[in-house]
Amino acid sequence: MNNVTRKKVAFHTLGCKLNFAETSTISRSFPEELFERVPAGTKADIYVINTCTVTEAADRKCRQAIRKFINKSPEAIIAVVGCYPQIRPGEVSAIHGVDLVLGTNEKFDVAGYLSTLVKKQNAEIHSCTLSPSDTFIPSYSAGDRTRSFLKIQDGCDYGCAYCTVPLARGGNRNPAINSLTTDAVSLAGRGVKEIVITGVNIGSFGKTTGQSFAELLQELVKVQGIERYRISSIEPNLLTDEILSIIAGNKKILPHFHIPLQSGNNKILQLMRRRYTRELFTNRVTAIKEILPGAGIGADVIAGFPGESESDFEETFNFLGNTPLSYLHVFPYSERPGTVAASMPGKVAGEEKERRCKKLISLSASKNQEFFRQNIGLTEEVLFEKLRSGGMITGFTGNYIRAEYPWQAKLVGQIRKVMMNGISPTGKMRVELID
Ligand code: SF4
């Protein structure tokens, strides 16, 4: 056994937190006696690229990454897996140098496929048609971050007009709560302090098991050793008063809400087939600020959806300007084949989309600065991460402010009480330790 030369395998992830949790799980399925994990920046015998296809730009980034690894190591085995090949296997397998193409469920067996694969002229393609009640494959990230991404749910039944995620990941499904608390216990055993609860449509957790997201939160907070839970995102119509009071009633669940709004104009929300109006969004933000005044609230917004006129956009811009948000994630509308919106009239020109995005991005910057200013002089807790930049150690507060402090190795992975003193030239919050 000990004279087996272990193959060097490297992993590269594109896209969402869910993909990072899944890549970490996939990497743990490679037997250490046969494979040696190496950083993607180094030479390897095998590269596994876990992809994203949420926008046109995401597809482009995937193709660039694939070609980068092929050029870096022409003899290496290139396995391209996940959402992009699930929807466009032909496009991926047509890239010369790709050896293995796996869909969103098959990707978890990549180690098995690779143990028999040799470099060939044409790529081997394995992707299946997804069915709503398809399997839920548990995943969490471990070992490569102070925080861990825990997958609690997969797929989505919503069918928003612009979205390709259900086509890539199938319908809404989830495991039982006790299997997720078991994952949390093993993460606590690995020294993880903060779990980022992730999925596709987190608030819709429970369909498969008849349980609810509120119940899940109440069970997760009982796990010893995990001190913080961060909800990565939740639909506005699924952020119930019950969930809010659980969050307000338990210090372990962080006062940070990322809520996809997409538009501040009701006509556009309807065209997008979103399940709320802007009034409901305002109602949820007001409810958060009443019960957790210091909470950090971020929102996703799409600019240039088909049919969005200049005045519709101005309405969204003013709506966001008047809503107490601490940051925005701004996306230019990206037409995705197979979605309802792809055949909608009223397409917005590229440079106009860009102009609208620029305006929203500068609005986000000023709202974020304002939120930082409101927090100066207040105390918070920061989980310091192992990232060292410019002689500083950084980490996030509970309400999602990136803080910085002069580097001390012993602070890595520690949750410390801090006083927020001011905004540093790097745009982070300068803090002092007060515990
Ligand atoms: S809620 Fe809408 S945007 Fe989000 S994953 Fe589901 S279909 Fe896509």
Tab-separated table of C-alpha atoms and ligand atoms in Angstrom:
chain	number	residue	atom	x	y	z
A	1	MET	CA	0.000	0.000	0.000
A	2	ASN	CA	2.677	2.633	1.017
A	3	ASN	CA	4.302	2.627	-2.516
A	4	VAL	CA	1.155	4.035	-4.166
A	5	THR	CA	2.020	7.459	-5.625
A	6	ARG	CA	-0.775	9.708	-4.502
A	7	LYS	CA	-2.314	11.861	-7.205
A	8	LYS	CA	-2.280	15.637	-6.562
A	9	VAL	CA	-5.836	16.985	-6.722
A	10	ALA	CA	-6.876	20.654	-6.599
A	11	PHE	CA	-10.349	22.178	-6.254
A	12	HIS	CA	-11.643	25.464	-7.615
A	13	THR	CA	-15.082	26.859	-6.751
A	14	LEU	CA	-17.130	29.500	-8.531
A	15	GLY	CA	-20.419	30.969	-7.363
A	16	CYS	CA	-22.377	30.857	-4.134
A	17	LYS	CA	-21.737	29.801	-0.538
A	18	LEU	CA	-23.636	26.580	-1.284
A	19	ASN	CA	-21.028	25.668	-3.901
A	20	PHE	CA	-18.217	26.262	-1.374
A	21	ALA	CA	-19.913	23.936	1.119
A	22	GLU	CA	-20.325	21.315	-1.620
A	23	THR	CA	-16.737	21.552	-2.910
A	24	SER	CA	-15.456	21.088	0.635
A	25	THR	CA	-17.659	17.997	1.008
A	26	ILE	CA	-16.537	16.655	-2.390
A	27	SER	CA	-12.869	17.156	-1.448
A	28	ARG	CA	-13.381	15.097	1.712
A	29	SER	CA	-14.621	12.190	-0.465
A	30	PHE	CA	-11.129	11.782	-1.996
A	31	PRO	CA	-9.341	9.004	-0.055
A	32	GLU	CA	-6.127	10.454	1.440
A	33	GLU	CA	-4.203	7.257	0.741
A	34	LEU	CA	-4.781	7.817	-3.018
A	35	PHE	CA	-5.045	11.590	-3.349
A	36	GLU	CA	-3.064	14.546	-1.992
A	37	ARG	CA	-5.013	17.825	-1.810
A	38	VAL	CA	-3.006	20.766	-3.174
A	39	PRO	CA	-3.943	24.464	-3.624
A	40	ALA	CA	-5.478	25.300	-7.018
A	41	GLY	CA	-2.649	27.752	-7.636
A	42	THR	CA	-0.118	24.902	-7.815
A	43	LYS	CA	0.539	22.101	-10.294
A	44	ALA	CA	-1.812	19.151	-9.899
A	45	ASP	CA	-2.647	15.897	-11.665
A	46	ILE	CA	-6.353	16.588	-11.374
A	47	TYR	CA	-8.383	19.829	-11.220
A	48	VAL	CA	-12.007	19.724	-10.093
A	49	ILE	CA	-13.858	22.924	-11.033
A	50	ASN	CA	-17.247	23.404	-9.328
A	51	THR	CA	-19.182	25.847	-11.464
A	52	CYS	CA	-21.966	28.455	-11.420
A	53	THR	CA	-24.367	29.493	-14.200
A	54	VAL	CA	-26.546	32.122	-12.497
A	55	THR	CA	-25.554	34.838	-15.020
A	56	GLU	CA	-23.864	35.126	-18.399
A	57	ALA	CA	-20.845	36.565	-16.598
A	58	ALA	CA	-20.742	33.451	-14.393
A	59	ASP	CA	-20.574	31.201	-17.468
A	60	ARG	CA	-17.766	33.356	-18.866
A	61	LYS	CA	-15.807	33.154	-15.600
A	62	CYS	CA	-16.215	29.352	-15.635
A	63	ARG	CA	-14.839	29.071	-19.167
A	64	GLN	CA	-11.907	31.342	-18.219
A	65	ALA	CA	-11.130	29.211	-15.153
A	66	ILE	CA	-11.354	25.971	-17.145
A	67	ARG	CA	-8.938	27.290	-19.803
A	68	LYS	CA	-6.608	28.634	-17.123
A	69	PHE	CA	-6.171	25.186	-15.581
A	70	ILE	CA	-5.871	23.477	-18.979
A	71	ASN	CA	-3.085	25.910	-19.972
A	72	LYS	CA	-1.404	25.599	-16.589
A	73	SER	CA	-1.250	21.758	-16.753
A	74	PRO	CA	-2.054	20.341	-20.221
A	75	GLU	CA	-1.470	16.783	-18.945
A	76	ALA	CA	-3.769	17.144	-15.963
A	77	ILE	CA	-7.260	15.621	-15.788
A	78	ILE	CA	-9.866	18.431	-15.885
A	79	ALA	CA	-13.226	17.675	-14.261
A	80	VAL	CA	-15.922	20.327	-14.661
A	81	VAL	CA	-18.917	19.835	-12.371
A	82	GLY	CA	-22.074	21.460	-11.074
A	83	CYS	CA	-24.599	24.011	-12.310
A	84	TYR	CA	-23.005	25.113	-15.609
A	85	PRO	CA	-22.557	21.603	-17.082
A	86	GLN	CA	-25.921	20.553	-15.619
A	87	ILE	CA	-27.639	23.048	-17.927
A	88	ARG	CA	-25.106	23.219	-20.815
A	89	PRO	CA	-23.074	19.943	-20.863
A	90	GLY	CA	-22.350	20.289	-24.584
A	91	GLU	CA	-20.867	23.778	-24.191
A	92	VAL	CA	-18.527	22.523	-21.464
A	93	SER	CA	-17.480	19.275	-23.100
A	94	ALA	CA	-16.694	21.195	-26.299
A	95	ILE	CA	-13.807	22.942	-24.512
A	96	HIS	CA	-10.726	21.021	-25.670
A	97	GLY	CA	-8.906	19.589	-22.690
A	98	VAL	CA	-11.961	18.908	-20.504
A	99	ASP	CA	-11.993	15.241	-19.481
A	100	LEU	CA	-15.022	14.798	-17.240
A	101	VAL	CA	-18.346	16.634	-17.092
A	102	LEU	CA	-20.704	15.993	-14.156
A	103	GLY	CA	-24.089	17.466	-13.236
A	104	THR	CA	-25.284	18.896	-9.918
A	105	ASN	CA	-25.911	15.553	-8.241
A	106	GLU	CA	-23.239	13.420	-9.978
A	107	LYS	CA	-20.529	15.867	-8.877
A	108	PHE	CA	-20.555	14.248	-5.438
A	109	ASP	CA	-19.249	11.013	-7.016
A	110	VAL	CA	-16.392	12.719	-8.883
A	111	ALA	CA	-13.750	10.813	-6.898
A	112	GLY	CA	-15.297	7.561	-8.101
A	113	TYR	CA	-15.384	8.635	-11.741
A	114	LEU	CA	-11.774	9.907	-11.500
A	115	SER	CA	-10.352	6.735	-9.978
A	116	THR	CA	-10.819	4.976	-13.360
A	117	LEU	CA	-10.478	7.954	-15.738
A	118	VAL	CA	-7.466	8.354	-18.066
A	119	LYS	CA	-6.704	11.340	-20.350
A	120	LYS	CA	-8.605	10.885	-23.630
A	121	GLN	CA	-9.403	12.856	-26.778
A	122	ASN	CA	-13.044	13.499	-25.865
A	123	ALA	CA	-14.599	14.380	-22.531
A	124	GLU	CA	-16.736	11.856	-20.628
A	125	ILE	CA	-20.132	13.381	-19.813
A	126	HIS	CA	-22.328	12.259	-16.889
A	127	SER	CA	-25.368	14.407	-16.072
A	128	CYS	CA	-28.862	13.406	-15.071
A	129	THR	CA	-32.269	14.975	-15.400
A	130	LEU	CA	-33.238	16.429	-12.012
A	131	SER	CA	-36.575	15.566	-10.396
A	132	PRO	CA	-38.054	17.741	-7.616
A	133	SER	CA	-37.913	15.015	-5.026
A	134	ASP	CA	-34.448	14.172	-5.969
A	135	THR	CA	-31.964	13.391	-3.280
A	136	PHE	CA	-30.659	15.948	-0.828
A	137	ILE	CA	-26.899	15.584	-0.470
A	138	PRO	CA	-25.617	17.027	2.829
A	139	SER	CA	-22.666	19.403	2.689
A	140	TYR	CA	-20.655	21.746	4.836
A	141	SER	CA	-17.357	23.552	4.491
A	142	ALA	CA	-14.690	22.738	7.040
A	143	GLY	CA	-10.995	23.266	7.630
A	144	ASP	CA	-10.518	26.103	5.213
A	145	ARG	CA	-12.318	28.914	7.018
A	146	THR	CA	-13.012	30.184	10.501
A	147	ARG	CA	-16.639	30.130	9.607
A	148	SER	CA	-18.363	27.164	8.078
A	149	PHE	CA	-21.074	27.122	5.397
A	150	LEU	CA	-23.760	24.589	6.312
A	151	LYS	CA	-26.141	23.476	3.528
A	152	ILE	CA	-29.654	23.136	4.992
A	153	GLN	CA	-31.742	23.079	1.821
A	154	ASP	CA	-31.361	22.650	-1.947
A	155	GLY	CA	-33.379	23.539	-5.053
A	156	CYS	CA	-36.346	25.900	-5.370
A	157	ASP	CA	-40.029	25.771	-6.349
A	158	TYR	CA	-40.455	29.522	-6.857
A	159	GLY	CA	-39.830	29.932	-10.588
A	160	CYS	CA	-38.874	33.620	-10.659
A	161	ALA	CA	-38.922	34.816	-14.261
A	162	TYR	CA	-35.185	35.572	-14.559
A	163	CYS	CA	-33.790	32.664	-12.556
A	164	THR	CA	-32.008	29.597	-13.843
A	165	VAL	CA	-31.304	28.024	-10.425
A	166	PRO	CA	-34.295	25.638	-10.376
A	167	LEU	CA	-33.222	24.412	-13.830
A	168	ALA	CA	-29.756	23.621	-12.439
A	169	ARG	CA	-30.607	22.396	-8.955
A	170	GLY	CA	-34.180	21.048	-9.205
A	171	GLY	CA	-37.015	21.471	-6.721
A	172	ASN	CA	-37.013	22.449	-3.057
A	173	ARG	CA	-35.807	19.668	-0.705
A	174	ASN	CA	-34.214	19.372	2.705
A	175	PRO	CA	-32.971	16.822	5.251
A	176	ALA	CA	-34.377	16.300	8.742
A	177	ILE	CA	-33.423	18.802	11.437
A	178	ASN	CA	-31.583	16.185	13.532
A	179	SER	CA	-29.145	15.440	10.672
A	180	LEU	CA	-28.308	19.165	10.514
A	181	THR	CA	-27.776	19.441	14.265
A	182	THR	CA	-25.481	16.411	13.939
A	183	ASP	CA	-23.476	18.303	11.286
A	184	ALA	CA	-23.327	21.311	13.618
A	185	VAL	CA	-22.015	19.118	16.450
A	186	SER	CA	-19.226	17.780	14.231
A	187	LEU	CA	-18.360	21.315	13.122
A	188	ALA	CA	-18.169	22.381	16.775
A	189	GLY	CA	-15.819	19.421	17.242
A	190	ARG	CA	-13.593	20.885	14.503
A	191	GLY	CA	-13.387	24.218	16.368
A	192	VAL	CA	-15.779	26.144	14.118
A	193	LYS	CA	-17.319	29.100	15.966
A	194	GLU	CA	-19.693	30.483	13.335
A	195	ILE	CA	-22.004	28.610	10.983
A	196	VAL	CA	-23.352	30.399	7.905
A	197	ILE	CA	-26.709	28.811	7.159
A	198	THR	CA	-26.894	28.409	3.404
A	199	GLY	CA	-29.063	26.935	0.676
A	200	VAL	CA	-30.977	28.090	-2.397
A	201	ASN	CA	-34.224	29.308	-0.771
A	202	ILE	CA	-33.505	28.934	2.932
A	203	GLY	CA	-36.818	30.216	4.258
A	204	SER	CA	-38.635	27.446	2.369
A	205	PHE	CA	-36.833	24.840	4.499
A	206	GLY	CA	-39.060	21.999	5.673
A	207	LYS	CA	-41.068	20.944	2.600
A	208	THR	CA	-39.574	17.429	2.493
A	209	THR	CA	-39.904	16.738	6.223
A	210	GLY	CA	-42.902	18.841	7.261
A	211	GLN	CA	-40.653	20.841	9.579
A	212	SER	CA	-39.989	24.606	9.500
A	213	PHE	CA	-37.069	27.022	9.349
A	214	ALA	CA	-38.147	28.452	12.720
A	215	GLU	CA	-37.935	24.966	14.279
A	216	LEU	CA	-34.516	24.431	12.729
A	217	LEU	CA	-33.186	27.666	14.264
A	218	GLN	CA	-34.510	26.678	17.688
A	219	GLU	CA	-32.681	23.327	17.503
A	220	LEU	CA	-29.406	24.643	16.048
A	221	VAL	CA	-28.910	27.174	18.868
A	222	LYS	CA	-28.883	24.288	21.349
A	223	VAL	CA	-25.674	22.869	19.852
A	224	GLN	CA	-22.768	23.435	22.278
A	225	GLY	CA	-19.623	25.025	20.862
A	226	ILE	CA	-21.185	26.889	17.930
A	227	GLU	CA	-21.440	30.490	19.156
A	228	ARG	CA	-22.803	32.242	16.086
A	229	TYR	CA	-25.270	31.474	13.301
A	230	ARG	CA	-25.492	33.773	10.283
A	231	ILE	CA	-28.445	33.416	7.893
A	232	SER	CA	-26.924	33.873	4.426
A	233	SER	CA	-30.162	35.121	2.797
A	234	ILE	CA	-33.927	34.846	3.192
A	235	GLU	CA	-36.839	35.813	0.927
A	236	PRO	CA	-38.842	38.778	2.308
A	237	ASN	CA	-42.141	36.869	2.218
A	238	LEU	CA	-40.560	34.035	4.259
A	239	LEU	CA	-39.128	36.253	7.013
A	240	THR	CA	-41.989	35.763	9.471
A	241	ASP	CA	-42.554	37.513	12.786
A	242	GLU	CA	-41.983	34.126	14.450
A	243	ILE	CA	-38.502	33.864	12.889
A	244	LEU	CA	-37.752	37.472	13.861
A	245	SER	CA	-38.685	36.913	17.494
A	246	ILE	CA	-36.549	33.723	17.617
A	247	ILE	CA	-33.594	35.736	16.271
A	248	ALA	CA	-34.220	38.632	18.677
A	249	GLY	CA	-34.562	36.147	21.534
A	250	ASN	CA	-31.280	34.325	20.936
A	251	LYS	CA	-27.866	36.033	20.903
A	252	LYS	CA	-26.360	33.163	18.908
A	253	ILE	CA	-28.342	34.114	15.775
A	254	LEU	CA	-26.684	37.207	14.364
A	255	PRO	CA	-28.607	40.433	13.615
A	256	HIS	CA	-27.675	40.346	9.924
A	257	PHE	CA	-30.335	39.997	7.250
A	258	HIS	CA	-29.633	39.594	3.533
A	259	ILE	CA	-32.948	39.930	1.728
A	260	PRO	CA	-33.317	39.640	-2.085
A	261	LEU	CA	-35.513	42.605	-3.121
A	262	GLN	CA	-34.604	42.694	-6.829
A	263	SER	CA	-36.780	45.760	-7.590
A	264	GLY	CA	-38.469	48.610	-5.709
A	265	ASN	CA	-41.179	48.871	-8.354
A	266	ASN	CA	-44.279	46.681	-8.007
A	267	LYS	CA	-44.905	46.387	-11.761
A	268	ILE	CA	-41.393	44.981	-12.221
A	269	LEU	CA	-41.726	42.692	-9.176
A	270	GLN	CA	-44.844	41.249	-10.787
A	271	LEU	CA	-43.073	40.747	-14.145
A	272	MET	CA	-40.252	39.027	-12.234
A	273	ARG	CA	-42.867	36.743	-10.649
A	274	ARG	CA	-41.592	37.643	-7.188
A	275	ARG	CA	-43.957	36.757	-4.325
A	276	TYR	CA	-44.234	40.112	-2.544
A	277	THR	CA	-44.721	43.820	-3.095
A	278	ARG	CA	-42.344	46.578	-2.062
A	279	GLU	CA	-44.757	47.403	0.748
A	280	LEU	CA	-44.193	43.946	2.223
A	281	PHE	CA	-40.437	44.473	1.928
A	282	THR	CA	-40.757	47.780	3.799
A	283	ASN	CA	-42.905	46.065	6.421
A	284	ARG	CA	-40.207	43.433	7.016
A	285	VAL	CA	-37.399	46.006	7.240
A	286	THR	CA	-39.452	48.073	9.693
A	287	ALA	CA	-40.179	44.959	11.775
A	288	ILE	CA	-36.439	44.140	11.890
A	289	LYS	CA	-35.461	47.683	12.916
A	290	GLU	CA	-38.126	47.711	15.642
A	291	ILE	CA	-36.987	44.432	17.227
A	292	LEU	CA	-33.232	44.732	16.394
A	293	PRO	CA	-32.389	48.433	15.838
A	294	GLY	CA	-28.676	47.801	15.213
A	295	ALA	CA	-29.187	45.017	12.673
A	296	GLY	CA	-27.301	45.010	9.377
A	297	ILE	CA	-29.674	44.642	6.406
A	298	GLY	CA	-28.501	44.023	2.867
A	299	ALA	CA	-30.566	43.624	-0.282
A	300	ASP	CA	-30.063	42.153	-3.763
A	301	VAL	CA	-31.274	44.332	-6.628
A	302	ILE	CA	-31.389	43.683	-10.363
A	303	ALA	CA	-31.030	46.623	-12.772
A	304	GLY	CA	-32.391	46.570	-16.310
A	305	PHE	CA	-35.010	43.807	-16.117
A	306	PRO	CA	-37.000	43.662	-19.391
A	307	GLY	CA	-39.704	46.337	-19.294
A	308	GLU	CA	-37.945	48.482	-16.672
A	309	SER	CA	-38.346	52.067	-17.903
A	310	GLU	CA	-36.244	54.991	-16.748
A	311	SER	CA	-38.975	56.095	-14.355
A	312	ASP	CA	-39.413	52.511	-13.030
A	313	PHE	CA	-35.713	52.486	-12.284
A	314	GLU	CA	-35.859	55.909	-10.593
A	315	GLU	CA	-38.670	54.530	-8.404
A	316	THR	CA	-36.448	51.629	-7.356
A	317	PHE	CA	-33.536	53.993	-6.744
A	318	ASN	CA	-35.618	56.333	-4.547
A	319	PHE	CA	-37.237	53.404	-2.744
A	320	LEU	CA	-33.810	52.031	-1.840
A	321	GLY	CA	-32.616	55.502	-0.905
A	322	ASN	CA	-35.446	55.798	1.618
A	323	THR	CA	-35.095	52.292	3.100
A	324	PRO	CA	-32.701	51.798	6.065
A	325	LEU	CA	-30.381	49.320	4.388
A	326	SER	CA	-26.667	48.933	5.130
A	327	TYR	CA	-25.540	47.662	1.710
A	328	LEU	CA	-26.766	46.485	-1.689
A	329	HIS	CA	-25.652	43.654	-3.956
A	330	VAL	CA	-26.251	44.987	-7.462
A	331	PHE	CA	-26.660	42.796	-10.550
A	332	PRO	CA	-27.250	43.818	-14.180
A	333	TYR	CA	-30.143	41.738	-15.534
A	334	SER	CA	-28.618	38.747	-17.326
A	335	GLU	CA	-30.775	36.940	-19.884
A	336	ARG	CA	-30.724	33.188	-19.201
A	337	PRO	CA	-31.900	30.708	-21.859
A	338	GLY	CA	-34.901	28.685	-20.742
A	339	THR	CA	-36.219	31.344	-18.343
A	340	VAL	CA	-39.571	33.130	-18.760
A	341	ALA	CA	-37.901	36.557	-18.865
A	342	ALA	CA	-35.713	35.566	-21.844
A	343	SER	CA	-38.700	36.013	-24.165
A	344	MET	CA	-40.073	39.149	-22.520
A	345	PRO	CA	-40.254	42.423	-24.526
A	346	GLY	CA	-38.677	45.724	-23.494
A	347	LYS	CA	-35.031	44.689	-23.290
A	348	VAL	CA	-32.801	47.367	-21.726
A	349	ALA	CA	-29.622	48.252	-23.635
A	350	GLY	CA	-26.293	47.134	-22.167
A	351	GLU	CA	-24.829	50.596	-21.515
A	352	GLU	CA	-28.102	51.731	-19.908
A	353	LYS	CA	-28.014	48.677	-17.610
A	354	GLU	CA	-24.448	49.600	-16.747
A	355	ARG	CA	-25.417	53.208	-15.985
A	356	ARG	CA	-28.184	52.024	-13.650
A	357	CYS	CA	-25.841	49.574	-11.905
A	358	LYS	CA	-23.235	52.293	-11.359
A	359	LYS	CA	-25.869	54.516	-9.762
A	360	LEU	CA	-27.007	51.699	-7.431
A	361	ILE	CA	-23.426	50.752	-6.522
A	362	SER	CA	-22.646	54.322	-5.456
A	363	LEU	CA	-25.896	54.388	-3.477
A	364	SER	CA	-24.792	51.168	-1.755
A	365	ALA	CA	-21.420	52.721	-0.869
A	366	SER	CA	-23.022	55.773	0.727
A	367	LYS	CA	-25.563	53.659	2.633
A	368	ASN	CA	-22.762	51.437	3.900
A	369	GLN	CA	-20.690	54.426	5.029
A	370	GLU	CA	-23.761	55.845	6.793
A	371	PHE	CA	-24.310	52.500	8.553
A	372	PHE	CA	-20.650	52.445	9.659
A	373	ARG	CA	-20.982	56.020	10.991
A	374	GLN	CA	-24.071	55.026	12.985
A	375	ASN	CA	-21.996	52.268	14.647
A	376	ILE	CA	-18.995	54.376	15.689
A	377	GLY	CA	-18.779	54.451	19.484
A	378	LEU	CA	-20.888	51.288	19.856
A	379	THR	CA	-19.656	47.896	21.054
A	380	GLU	CA	-19.992	44.629	19.122
A	381	GLU	CA	-18.403	41.195	18.925
A	382	VAL	CA	-16.004	40.284	16.116
A	383	LEU	CA	-14.974	36.800	15.005
A	384	PHE	CA	-11.395	37.344	13.845
A	385	GLU	CA	-10.432	35.380	10.736
A	386	LYS	CA	-7.012	34.106	9.665
A	387	LEU	CA	-6.848	36.603	6.830
A	388	ARG	CA	-3.908	39.045	7.321
A	389	SER	CA	-4.012	42.208	5.199
A	390	GLY	CA	-1.750	45.233	5.541
A	391	GLY	CA	-0.526	44.084	8.973
A	392	MET	CA	-4.130	43.918	10.208
A	393	ILE	CA	-6.368	41.054	11.239
A	394	THR	CA	-9.984	41.336	10.144
A	395	GLY	CA	-13.338	39.800	10.933
A	396	PHE	CA	-17.061	40.497	10.868
A	397	THR	CA	-19.229	41.930	13.624
A	398	GLY	CA	-22.614	40.314	14.230
A	399	ASN	CA	-24.342	43.011	12.149
A	400	TYR	CA	-21.923	42.428	9.271
A	401	ILE	CA	-19.363	45.223	9.585
A	402	ARG	CA	-15.877	44.224	8.501
A	403	ALA	CA	-13.608	45.253	11.358
A	404	GLU	CA	-9.806	45.461	11.535
A	405	TYR	CA	-7.230	45.391	14.358
A	406	PRO	CA	-3.417	45.202	14.395
A	407	TRP	CA	-2.407	41.610	13.568
A	408	GLN	CA	-2.035	39.177	16.445
A	409	ALA	CA	-1.927	35.462	15.521
A	410	LYS	CA	-3.569	34.488	18.789
A	411	LEU	CA	-6.745	36.335	17.785
A	412	VAL	CA	-7.462	34.009	14.830
A	413	GLY	CA	-10.748	32.179	15.412
A	414	GLN	CA	-11.510	34.176	18.570
A	415	ILE	CA	-14.755	36.076	19.190
A	416	ARG	CA	-13.837	39.281	21.033
A	417	LYS	CA	-15.829	42.234	22.350
A	418	VAL	CA	-14.756	45.463	20.619
A	419	MET	CA	-15.447	49.183	20.597
A	420	MET	CA	-15.932	50.527	17.056
A	421	ASN	CA	-13.791	53.635	16.805
A	422	GLY	CA	-13.873	54.894	13.258
A	423	ILE	CA	-13.578	54.145	9.549
A	424	SER	CA	-10.055	53.303	8.414
A	425	PRO	CA	-8.563	54.368	5.053
A	426	THR	CA	-9.241	50.797	3.832
A	427	GLY	CA	-12.971	51.357	4.422
A	428	LYS	CA	-13.101	48.915	7.348
A	429	MET	CA	-14.067	49.699	10.919
A	430	ARG	CA	-11.092	50.333	13.244
A	431	VAL	CA	-11.793	48.663	16.601
A	432	GLU	CA	-10.220	48.290	20.032
A	433	LEU	CA	-10.515	45.180	22.168
A	434	ILE	CA	-12.569	45.768	25.322
A	435	ASP	CA	-12.622	42.298	26.883
B	1	SF4	S1	-36.445	32.237	-5.106
B	1	SF4	FE1	-36.491	32.852	-7.238
B	1	SF4	S2	-34.499	33.805	-7.542
B	1	SF4	FE2	-34.329	32.572	-5.702
B	1	SF4	S3	-33.545	30.572	-6.387
B	1	SF4	FE3	-35.781	30.487	-6.329
B	1	SF4	S4	-36.419	30.938	-8.407
B	1	SF4	FE4	-34.311	31.656	-8.168
